[in-house]
Tab-separated table of C-alpha atoms and ligand atoms in Angstrom:
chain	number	residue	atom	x	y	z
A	40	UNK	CA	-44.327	-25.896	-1.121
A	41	UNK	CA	-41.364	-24.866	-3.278
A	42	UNK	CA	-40.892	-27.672	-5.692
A	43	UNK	CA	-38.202	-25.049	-8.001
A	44	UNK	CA	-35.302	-27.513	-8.010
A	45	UNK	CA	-32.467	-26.124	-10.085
A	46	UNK	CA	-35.190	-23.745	-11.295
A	47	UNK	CA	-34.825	-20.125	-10.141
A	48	UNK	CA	-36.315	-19.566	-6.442
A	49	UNK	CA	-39.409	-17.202	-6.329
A	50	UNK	CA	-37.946	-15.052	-3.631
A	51	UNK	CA	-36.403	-12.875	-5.483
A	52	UNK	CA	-38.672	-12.878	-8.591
A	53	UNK	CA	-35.363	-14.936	-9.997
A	54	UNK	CA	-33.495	-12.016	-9.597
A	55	UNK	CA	-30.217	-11.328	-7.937
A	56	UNK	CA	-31.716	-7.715	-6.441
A	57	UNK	CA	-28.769	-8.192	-3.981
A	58	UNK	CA	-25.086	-7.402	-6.038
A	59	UNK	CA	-22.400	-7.620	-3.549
A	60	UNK	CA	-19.104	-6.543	-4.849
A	61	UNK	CA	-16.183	-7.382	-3.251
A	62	UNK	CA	-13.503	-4.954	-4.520
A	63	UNK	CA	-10.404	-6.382	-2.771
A	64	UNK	CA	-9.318	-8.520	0.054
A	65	UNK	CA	-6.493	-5.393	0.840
A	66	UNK	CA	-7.199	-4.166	4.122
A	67	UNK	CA	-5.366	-2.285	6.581
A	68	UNK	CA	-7.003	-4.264	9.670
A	69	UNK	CA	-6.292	-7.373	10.847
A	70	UNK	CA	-9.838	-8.399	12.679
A	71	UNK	CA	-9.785	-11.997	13.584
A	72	UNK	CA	-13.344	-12.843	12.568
A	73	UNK	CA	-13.032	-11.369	9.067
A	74	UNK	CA	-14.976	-13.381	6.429
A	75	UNK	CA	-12.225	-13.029	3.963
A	76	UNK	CA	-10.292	-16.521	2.703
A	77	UNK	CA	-7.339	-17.427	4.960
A	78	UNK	CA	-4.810	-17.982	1.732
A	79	UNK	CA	-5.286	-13.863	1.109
A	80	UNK	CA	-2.556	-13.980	-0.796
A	81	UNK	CA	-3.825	-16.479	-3.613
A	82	UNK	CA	-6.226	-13.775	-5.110
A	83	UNK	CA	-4.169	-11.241	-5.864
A	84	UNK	CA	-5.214	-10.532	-9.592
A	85	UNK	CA	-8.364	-7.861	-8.979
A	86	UNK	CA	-10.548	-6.502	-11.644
A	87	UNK	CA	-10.051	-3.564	-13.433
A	88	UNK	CA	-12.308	-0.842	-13.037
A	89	UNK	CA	-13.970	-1.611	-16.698
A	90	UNK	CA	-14.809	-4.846	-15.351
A	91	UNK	CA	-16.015	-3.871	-12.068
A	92	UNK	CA	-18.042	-1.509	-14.641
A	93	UNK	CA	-19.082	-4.189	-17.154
A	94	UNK	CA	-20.619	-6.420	-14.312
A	95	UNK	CA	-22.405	-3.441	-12.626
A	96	UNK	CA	-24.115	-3.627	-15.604
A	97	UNK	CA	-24.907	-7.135	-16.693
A	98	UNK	CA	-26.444	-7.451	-13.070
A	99	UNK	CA	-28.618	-4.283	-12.999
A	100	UNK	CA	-30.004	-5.703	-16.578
A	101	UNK	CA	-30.863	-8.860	-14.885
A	102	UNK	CA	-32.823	-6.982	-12.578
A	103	UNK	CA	-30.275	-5.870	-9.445
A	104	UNK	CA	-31.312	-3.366	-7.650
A	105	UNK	CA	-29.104	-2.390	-4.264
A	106	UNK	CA	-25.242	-2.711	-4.704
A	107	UNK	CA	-23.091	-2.998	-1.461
A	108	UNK	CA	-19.136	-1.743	-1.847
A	109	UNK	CA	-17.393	-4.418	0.175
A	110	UNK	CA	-13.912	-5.574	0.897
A	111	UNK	CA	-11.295	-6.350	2.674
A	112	UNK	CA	-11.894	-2.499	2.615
A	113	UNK	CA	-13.220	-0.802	-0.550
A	114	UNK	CA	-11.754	2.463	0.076
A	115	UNK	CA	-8.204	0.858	-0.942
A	116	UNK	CA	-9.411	1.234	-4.578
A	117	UNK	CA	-8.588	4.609	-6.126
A	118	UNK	CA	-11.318	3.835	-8.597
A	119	UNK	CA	-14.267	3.606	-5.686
A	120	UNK	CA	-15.903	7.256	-6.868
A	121	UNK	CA	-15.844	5.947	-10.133
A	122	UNK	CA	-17.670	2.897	-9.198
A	123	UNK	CA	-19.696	4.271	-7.514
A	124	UNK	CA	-20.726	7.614	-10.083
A	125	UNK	CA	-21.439	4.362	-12.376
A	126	UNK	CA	-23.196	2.436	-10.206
A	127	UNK	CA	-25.315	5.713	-9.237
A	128	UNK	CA	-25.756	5.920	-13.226
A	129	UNK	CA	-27.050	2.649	-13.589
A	130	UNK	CA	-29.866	3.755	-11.022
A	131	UNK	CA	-28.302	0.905	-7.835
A	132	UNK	CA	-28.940	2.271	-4.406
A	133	UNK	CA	-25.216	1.989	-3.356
A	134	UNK	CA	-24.270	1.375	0.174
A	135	UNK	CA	-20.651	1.583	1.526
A	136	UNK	CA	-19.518	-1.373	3.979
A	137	UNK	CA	-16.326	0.273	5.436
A	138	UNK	CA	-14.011	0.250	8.544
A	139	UNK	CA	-13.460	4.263	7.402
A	140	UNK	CA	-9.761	3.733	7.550
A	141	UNK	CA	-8.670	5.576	4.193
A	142	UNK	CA	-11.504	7.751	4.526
A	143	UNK	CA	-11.705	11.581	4.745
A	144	UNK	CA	-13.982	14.576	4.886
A	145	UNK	CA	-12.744	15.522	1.546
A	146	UNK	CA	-13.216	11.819	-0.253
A	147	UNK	CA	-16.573	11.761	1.419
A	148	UNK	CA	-17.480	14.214	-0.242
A	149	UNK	CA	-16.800	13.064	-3.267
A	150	UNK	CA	-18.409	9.774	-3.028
A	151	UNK	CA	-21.430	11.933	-1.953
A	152	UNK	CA	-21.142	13.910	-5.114
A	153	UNK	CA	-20.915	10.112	-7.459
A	154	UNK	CA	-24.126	9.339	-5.455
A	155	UNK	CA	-23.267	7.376	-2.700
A	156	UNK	CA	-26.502	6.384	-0.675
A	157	UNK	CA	-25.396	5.002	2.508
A	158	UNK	CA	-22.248	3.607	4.755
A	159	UNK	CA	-21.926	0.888	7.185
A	160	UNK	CA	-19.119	1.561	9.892
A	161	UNK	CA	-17.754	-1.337	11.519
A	162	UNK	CA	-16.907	-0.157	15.400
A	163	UNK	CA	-16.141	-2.800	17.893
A	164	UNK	CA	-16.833	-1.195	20.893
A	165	UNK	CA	-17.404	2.520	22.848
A	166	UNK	CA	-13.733	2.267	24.259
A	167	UNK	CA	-10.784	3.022	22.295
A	168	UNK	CA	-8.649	0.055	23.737
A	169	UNK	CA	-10.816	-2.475	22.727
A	170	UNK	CA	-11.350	-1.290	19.489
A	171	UNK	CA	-8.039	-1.486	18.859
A	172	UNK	CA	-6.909	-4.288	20.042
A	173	UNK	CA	-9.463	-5.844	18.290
A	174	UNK	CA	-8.587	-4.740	15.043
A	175	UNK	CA	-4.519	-4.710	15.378
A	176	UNK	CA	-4.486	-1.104	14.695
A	177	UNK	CA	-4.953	2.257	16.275
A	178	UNK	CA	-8.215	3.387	14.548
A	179	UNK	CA	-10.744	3.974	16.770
A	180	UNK	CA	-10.387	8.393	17.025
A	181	UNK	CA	-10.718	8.262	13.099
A	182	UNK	CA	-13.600	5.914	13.220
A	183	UNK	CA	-15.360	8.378	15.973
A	184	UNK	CA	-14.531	11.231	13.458
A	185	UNK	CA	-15.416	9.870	10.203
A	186	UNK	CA	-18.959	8.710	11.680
A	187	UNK	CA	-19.077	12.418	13.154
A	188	UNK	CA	-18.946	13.615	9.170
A	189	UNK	CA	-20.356	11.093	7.564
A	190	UNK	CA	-23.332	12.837	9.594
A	191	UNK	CA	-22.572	15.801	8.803
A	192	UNK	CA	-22.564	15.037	5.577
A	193	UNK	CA	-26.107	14.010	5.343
A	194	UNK	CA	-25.890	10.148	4.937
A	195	UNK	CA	-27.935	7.626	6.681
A	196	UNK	CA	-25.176	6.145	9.317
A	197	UNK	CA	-25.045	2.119	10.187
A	198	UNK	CA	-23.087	1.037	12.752
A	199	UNK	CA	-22.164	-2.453	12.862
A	200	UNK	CA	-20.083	-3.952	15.874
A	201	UNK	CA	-19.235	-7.452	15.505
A	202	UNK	CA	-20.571	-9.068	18.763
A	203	UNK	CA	-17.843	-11.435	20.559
A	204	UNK	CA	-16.683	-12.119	23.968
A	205	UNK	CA	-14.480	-9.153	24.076
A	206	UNK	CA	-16.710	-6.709	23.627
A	207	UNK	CA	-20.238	-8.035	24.541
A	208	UNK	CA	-19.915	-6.513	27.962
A	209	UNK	CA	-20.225	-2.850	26.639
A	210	UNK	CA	-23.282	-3.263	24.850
A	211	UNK	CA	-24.938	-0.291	27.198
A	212	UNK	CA	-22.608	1.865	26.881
A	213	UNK	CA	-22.537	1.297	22.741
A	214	UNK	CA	-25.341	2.386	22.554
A	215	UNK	CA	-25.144	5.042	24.616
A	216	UNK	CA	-22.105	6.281	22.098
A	217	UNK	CA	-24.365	5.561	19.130
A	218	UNK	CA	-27.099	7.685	20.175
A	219	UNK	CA	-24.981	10.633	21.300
A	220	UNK	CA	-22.987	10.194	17.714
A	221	UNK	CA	-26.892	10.123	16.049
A	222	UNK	CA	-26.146	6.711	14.382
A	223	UNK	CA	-29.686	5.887	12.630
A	224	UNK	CA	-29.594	2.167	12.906
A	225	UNK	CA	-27.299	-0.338	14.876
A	226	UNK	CA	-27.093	-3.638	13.805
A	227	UNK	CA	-25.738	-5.965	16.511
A	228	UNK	CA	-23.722	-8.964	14.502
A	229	UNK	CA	-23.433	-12.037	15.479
A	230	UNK	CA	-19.962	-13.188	14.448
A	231	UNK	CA	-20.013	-16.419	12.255
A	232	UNK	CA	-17.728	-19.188	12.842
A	233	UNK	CA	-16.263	-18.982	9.281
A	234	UNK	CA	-12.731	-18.306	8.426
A	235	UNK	CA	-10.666	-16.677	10.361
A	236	UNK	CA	-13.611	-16.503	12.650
A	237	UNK	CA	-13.988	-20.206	12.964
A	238	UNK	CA	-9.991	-20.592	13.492
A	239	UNK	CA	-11.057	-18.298	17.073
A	240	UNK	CA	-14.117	-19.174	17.589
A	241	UNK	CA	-12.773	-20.641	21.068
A	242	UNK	CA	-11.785	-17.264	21.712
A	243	UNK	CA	-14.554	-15.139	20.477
A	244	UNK	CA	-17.730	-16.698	21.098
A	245	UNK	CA	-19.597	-15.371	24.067
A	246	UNK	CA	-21.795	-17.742	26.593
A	247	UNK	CA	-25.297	-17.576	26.619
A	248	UNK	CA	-25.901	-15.851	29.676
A	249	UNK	CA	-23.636	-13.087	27.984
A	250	UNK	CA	-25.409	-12.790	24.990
A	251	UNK	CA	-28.819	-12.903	27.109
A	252	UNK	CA	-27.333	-9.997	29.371
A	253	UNK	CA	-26.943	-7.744	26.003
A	254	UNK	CA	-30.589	-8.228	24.610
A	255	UNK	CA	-31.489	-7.346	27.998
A	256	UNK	CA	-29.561	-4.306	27.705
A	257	UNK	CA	-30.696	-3.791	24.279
A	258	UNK	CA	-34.532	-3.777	25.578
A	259	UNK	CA	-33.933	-1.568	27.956
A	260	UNK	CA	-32.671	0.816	25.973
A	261	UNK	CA	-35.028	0.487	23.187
A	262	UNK	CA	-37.986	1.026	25.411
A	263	UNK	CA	-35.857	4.168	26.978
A	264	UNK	CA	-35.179	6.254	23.375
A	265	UNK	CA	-38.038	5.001	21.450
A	266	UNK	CA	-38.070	5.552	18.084
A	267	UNK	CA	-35.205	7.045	17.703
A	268	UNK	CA	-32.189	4.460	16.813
A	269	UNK	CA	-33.229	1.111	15.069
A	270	UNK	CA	-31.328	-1.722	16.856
A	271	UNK	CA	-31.397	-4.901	15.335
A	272	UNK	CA	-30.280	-7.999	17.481
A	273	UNK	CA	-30.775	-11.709	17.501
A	274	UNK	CA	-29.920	-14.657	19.381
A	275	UNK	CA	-26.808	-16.169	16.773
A	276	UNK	CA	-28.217	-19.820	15.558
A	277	UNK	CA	-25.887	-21.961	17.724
A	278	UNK	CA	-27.554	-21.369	20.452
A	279	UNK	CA	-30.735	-20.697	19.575
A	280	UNK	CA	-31.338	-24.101	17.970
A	281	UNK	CA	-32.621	-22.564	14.527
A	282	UNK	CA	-30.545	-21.928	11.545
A	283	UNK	CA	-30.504	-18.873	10.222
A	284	UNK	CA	-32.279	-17.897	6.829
A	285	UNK	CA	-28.719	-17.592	4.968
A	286	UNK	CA	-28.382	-15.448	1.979
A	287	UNK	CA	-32.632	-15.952	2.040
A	288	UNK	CA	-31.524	-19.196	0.458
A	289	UNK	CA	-28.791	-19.669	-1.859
A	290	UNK	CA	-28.602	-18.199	-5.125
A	291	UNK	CA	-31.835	-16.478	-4.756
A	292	UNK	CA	-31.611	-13.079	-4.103
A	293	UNK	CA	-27.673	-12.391	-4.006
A	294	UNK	CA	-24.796	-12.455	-5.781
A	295	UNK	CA	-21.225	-11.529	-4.546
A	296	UNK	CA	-18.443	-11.062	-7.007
A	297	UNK	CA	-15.209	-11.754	-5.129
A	298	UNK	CA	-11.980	-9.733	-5.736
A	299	UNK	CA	-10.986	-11.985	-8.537
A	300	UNK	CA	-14.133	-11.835	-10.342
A	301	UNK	CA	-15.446	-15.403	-9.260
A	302	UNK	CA	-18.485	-15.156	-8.329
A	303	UNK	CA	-20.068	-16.427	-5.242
A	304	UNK	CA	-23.705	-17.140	-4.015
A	305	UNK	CA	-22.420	-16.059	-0.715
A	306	UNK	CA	-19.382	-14.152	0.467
A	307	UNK	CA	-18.314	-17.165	2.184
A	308	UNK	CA	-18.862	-20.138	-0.389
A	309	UNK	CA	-15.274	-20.141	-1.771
A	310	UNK	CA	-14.943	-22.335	1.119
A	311	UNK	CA	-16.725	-24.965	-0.665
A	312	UNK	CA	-14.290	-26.653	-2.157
A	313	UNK	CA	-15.754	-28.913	-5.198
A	314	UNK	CA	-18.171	-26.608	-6.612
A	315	UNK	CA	-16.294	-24.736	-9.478
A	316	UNK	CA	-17.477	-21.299	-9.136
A	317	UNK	CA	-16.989	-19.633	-12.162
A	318	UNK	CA	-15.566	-15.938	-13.121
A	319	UNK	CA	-17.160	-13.263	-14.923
A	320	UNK	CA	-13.915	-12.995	-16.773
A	321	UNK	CA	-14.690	-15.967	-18.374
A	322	UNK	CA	-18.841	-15.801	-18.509
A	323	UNK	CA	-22.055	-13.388	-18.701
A	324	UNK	CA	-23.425	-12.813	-15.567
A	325	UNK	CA	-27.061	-13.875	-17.206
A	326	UNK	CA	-24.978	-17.220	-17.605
A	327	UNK	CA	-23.683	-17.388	-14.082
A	328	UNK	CA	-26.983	-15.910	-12.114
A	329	UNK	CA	-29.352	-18.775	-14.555
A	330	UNK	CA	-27.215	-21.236	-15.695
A	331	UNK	CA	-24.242	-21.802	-13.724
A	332	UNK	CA	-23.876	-24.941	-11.704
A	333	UNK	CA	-22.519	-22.979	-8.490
A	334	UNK	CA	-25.300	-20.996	-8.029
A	335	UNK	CA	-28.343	-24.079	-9.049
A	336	UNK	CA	-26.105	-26.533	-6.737
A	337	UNK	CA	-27.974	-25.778	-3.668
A	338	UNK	CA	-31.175	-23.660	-5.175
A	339	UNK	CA	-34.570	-25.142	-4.153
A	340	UNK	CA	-35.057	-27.732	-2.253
A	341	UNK	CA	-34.495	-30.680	-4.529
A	342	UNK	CA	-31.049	-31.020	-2.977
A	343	UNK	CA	-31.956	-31.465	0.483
A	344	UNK	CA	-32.005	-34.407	2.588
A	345	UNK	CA	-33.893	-35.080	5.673
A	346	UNK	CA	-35.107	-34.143	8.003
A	347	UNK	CA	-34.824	-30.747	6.450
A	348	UNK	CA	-36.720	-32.438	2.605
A	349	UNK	CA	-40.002	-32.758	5.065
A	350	UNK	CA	-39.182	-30.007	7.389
A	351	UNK	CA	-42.543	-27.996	7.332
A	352	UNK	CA	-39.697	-25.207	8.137
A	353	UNK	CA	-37.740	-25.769	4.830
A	354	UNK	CA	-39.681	-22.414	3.257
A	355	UNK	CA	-38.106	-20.603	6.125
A	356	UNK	CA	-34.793	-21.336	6.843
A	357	UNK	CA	-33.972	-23.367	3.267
A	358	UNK	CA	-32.340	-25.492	5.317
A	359	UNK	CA	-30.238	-23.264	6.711
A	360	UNK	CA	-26.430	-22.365	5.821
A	361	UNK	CA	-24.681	-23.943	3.109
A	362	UNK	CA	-21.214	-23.169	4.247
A	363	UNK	CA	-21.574	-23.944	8.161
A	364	UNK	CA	-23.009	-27.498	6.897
A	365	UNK	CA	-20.081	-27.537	4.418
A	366	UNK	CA	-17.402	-26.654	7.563
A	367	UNK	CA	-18.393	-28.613	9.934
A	368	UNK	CA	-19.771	-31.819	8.475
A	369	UNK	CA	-17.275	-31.716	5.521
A	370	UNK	CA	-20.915	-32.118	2.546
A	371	UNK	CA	-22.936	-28.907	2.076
A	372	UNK	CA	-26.075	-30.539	1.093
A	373	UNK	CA	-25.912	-31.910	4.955
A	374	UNK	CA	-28.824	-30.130	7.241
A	375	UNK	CA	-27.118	-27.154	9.108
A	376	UNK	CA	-25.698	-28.235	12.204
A	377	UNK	CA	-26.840	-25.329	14.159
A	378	UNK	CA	-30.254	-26.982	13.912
A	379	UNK	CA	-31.766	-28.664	16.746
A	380	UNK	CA	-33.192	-30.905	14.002
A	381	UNK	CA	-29.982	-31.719	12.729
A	382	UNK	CA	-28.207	-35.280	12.929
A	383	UNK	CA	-25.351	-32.721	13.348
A	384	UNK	CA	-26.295	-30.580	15.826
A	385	UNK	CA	-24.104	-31.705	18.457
A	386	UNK	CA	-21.524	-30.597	16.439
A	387	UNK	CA	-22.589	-27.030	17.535
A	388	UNK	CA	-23.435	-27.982	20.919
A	389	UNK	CA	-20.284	-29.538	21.765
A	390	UNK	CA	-18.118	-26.566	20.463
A	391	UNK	CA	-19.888	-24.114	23.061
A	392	UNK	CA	-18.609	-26.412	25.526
A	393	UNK	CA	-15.159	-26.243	24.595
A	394	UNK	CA	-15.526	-22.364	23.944
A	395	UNK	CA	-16.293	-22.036	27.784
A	396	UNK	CA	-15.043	-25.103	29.673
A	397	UNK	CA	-13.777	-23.590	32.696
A	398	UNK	CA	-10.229	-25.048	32.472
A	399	UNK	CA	-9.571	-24.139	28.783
A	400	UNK	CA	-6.225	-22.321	28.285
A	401	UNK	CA	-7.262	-19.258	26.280
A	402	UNK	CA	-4.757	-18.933	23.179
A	403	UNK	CA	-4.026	-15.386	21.370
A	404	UNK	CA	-6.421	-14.331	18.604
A	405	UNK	CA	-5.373	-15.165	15.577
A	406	UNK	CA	-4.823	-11.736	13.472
A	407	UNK	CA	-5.912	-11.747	9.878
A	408	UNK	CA	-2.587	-11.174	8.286
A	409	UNK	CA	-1.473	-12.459	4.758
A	410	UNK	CA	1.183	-15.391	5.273
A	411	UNK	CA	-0.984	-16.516	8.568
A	412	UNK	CA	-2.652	-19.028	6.601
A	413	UNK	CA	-0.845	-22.215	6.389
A	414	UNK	CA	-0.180	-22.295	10.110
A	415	UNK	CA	-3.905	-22.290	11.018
A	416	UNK	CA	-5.060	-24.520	8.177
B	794	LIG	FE1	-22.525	-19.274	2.707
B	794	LIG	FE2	-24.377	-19.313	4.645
B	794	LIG	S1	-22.449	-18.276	4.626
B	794	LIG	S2	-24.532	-20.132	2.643
């Protein structure tokens, strides 16, 4: 039994080995599930590259070890070689998270030459259309050719497609592009109901039978090739009655520095209004990671109430995710609604109904776009 409190976890040998940074929420896409804050336009003041670089640092003395290049899209930062030469220098193994739009052979090339170690493409499906439409822009050729060279190039190649009712029909023939394009690994994302996913989640969640249908496919394909492609898929916690292990509890293992420089235990806990996250403009990272109340908030288990403070599952799931419990019960220290256990859970159970009531009037996704904001909140 964990008895930590606002102690450090053991997980991670109190250690953020997780440093997500979050260079900017620019991006040229508009997807409407994107984790990014609906008021875009309130973070505006990004840090410089010296502070991207000072942070790099504090974390990898506190004992980081992978760094993940996130956005909005990183690529929008002139400065990303020179992150990620640094972050190469510090000894991180860096990994790209990337829609490739700003890419190019040629800047490939040099982020292979700072030391880049791997990229995650998002692709939403096999066919151009949908990809498109899904994204509000016509990027799917470049997306095909920039996975093509990324290859080429000699990089391990994730593919990520973000798994919603508009494209969880093609899962077959995904994979059928993925293996011909000799993607190593393809992870199969559940979409979570934060955001400017949770504004469409009407839209965009699939049924179960749907979802059911794609492992199926999935199996079938994985007994087919083998060995050859890593596919990684799981039933999303609403309707699997289990929460999900999120962030492998909070402030344990990760740490995500937001645009701004706040940082975050998650990429998504800005949403938690009340907690003051703090800024490494303003603190140490040793202060923020240890000391900080932000990240101790919800560390351990002292926090929790029941069921989940007696759940003999509490090791497991740490009571599942902070955020969903924040945004849809209005308290994060509330047990996850997407647990069966959960005096909350019908919370979960009653928004699949409405996602698939048969007389619903299906509305227009709602396109991340700065300005959208304040008609959706
Ligand atoms: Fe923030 Fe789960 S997304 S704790």
């Amino acid at each position: 039994m964990t008895k930590a409190g606002p102690a450090l976890r053991l997980d991670g040998q109190g250690r953020p080995l997780w440093l997500v940074c979050e260079l900017t929420y620019g991006c040229p896409l508009k997807c409407p599930w994107c984790s990014n804050p609906l008021d875009l336009d309130a973070y505006q003041n990004e840090l410089s590259t010296e502070e991207w670089k000072r942070v790099m640092r504090e974390s990898r003395t506190l004992g980081s070890l992978q760094l993940g290049f996130t956005g909005g899209e990183p690529l929008m930062r002139r400065d990303l070689e020179d992150l990620v030469a640094e972050a190469d220098r510090l000894g991180y193994y860096t990994n790209l998270i990337t829609s490739t739009v700003g890419m190019s052979a040629k800047r490939l090339s040099r982020l292979k030459a700072a030391g880049l170690k791997q990229i995650q493409v998002s692709l939403q499906s096999h066919d151009a259309a949908t990809t498109n439409a899904l994204v509000g822009a016509s990027v799917h050729d470049h997306k095909i050719a920039m996975i093509r060279e990324i290859k080429a190039q000699g990089f391990p190649v994730v593919l990520n497609i973000p798994v919603v009712r508009q494209n969880i029909a093609h899962t077959g023939a995904y994979l059928e592009m993925a293996l011909d394009l000799g993607v190593d690994y393809v992870e199969f994302a559940n979409v979570q109901y934060y955001n400017w996913a949770l504004v469409n989640r009407d839209e965009l969640m699939p049924s179960l039978e749907e979802l059911k249908a794609s492992e199926e496919a999935i199996n079938s394909f994985r007994q087919r090739i083998g060995k050859k492609m890593v596919i990684y898929f799981v039933i999303p916690d609403y309707f699997n009655g289990r929460p999900k292990a999120c962030m492998n509890g909070w402030g344990s293992i990760i740490m995500t520095i937001a645009p701004d420089g706040v940082a975050l235990p998650c990429q998504e806990a800005r949403l938690l209004k009340g907690l003051n996250f703090p800024s490494v403009r303003e603190h140490s990272v040793e202060w923020i990671w240890k000391e900080s109340p932000a990240f101790r908030t919800y560390r351990g288990d002292a926090w929790m109430k029941e069921p989940c403070r007696s759940c003999s599952e509490r090791e497991k799931d740490f009571g599942g995710c902070r955020c969903q419990a924040y945004l849809l019960t209005g308290d994060g220290a509330n047990p996850d609604p997407a647990c069966s256990k959960s005096p909350f859970h019908h919370l979960v159970e009653e928004a699949i109904v409405e996602a698939h009531r048969p007389q619903r009037n299906s509305r227009p996704l709602v396109m991340r776009e700065v300005g959208v904001a304040s008609s959706t909140q």
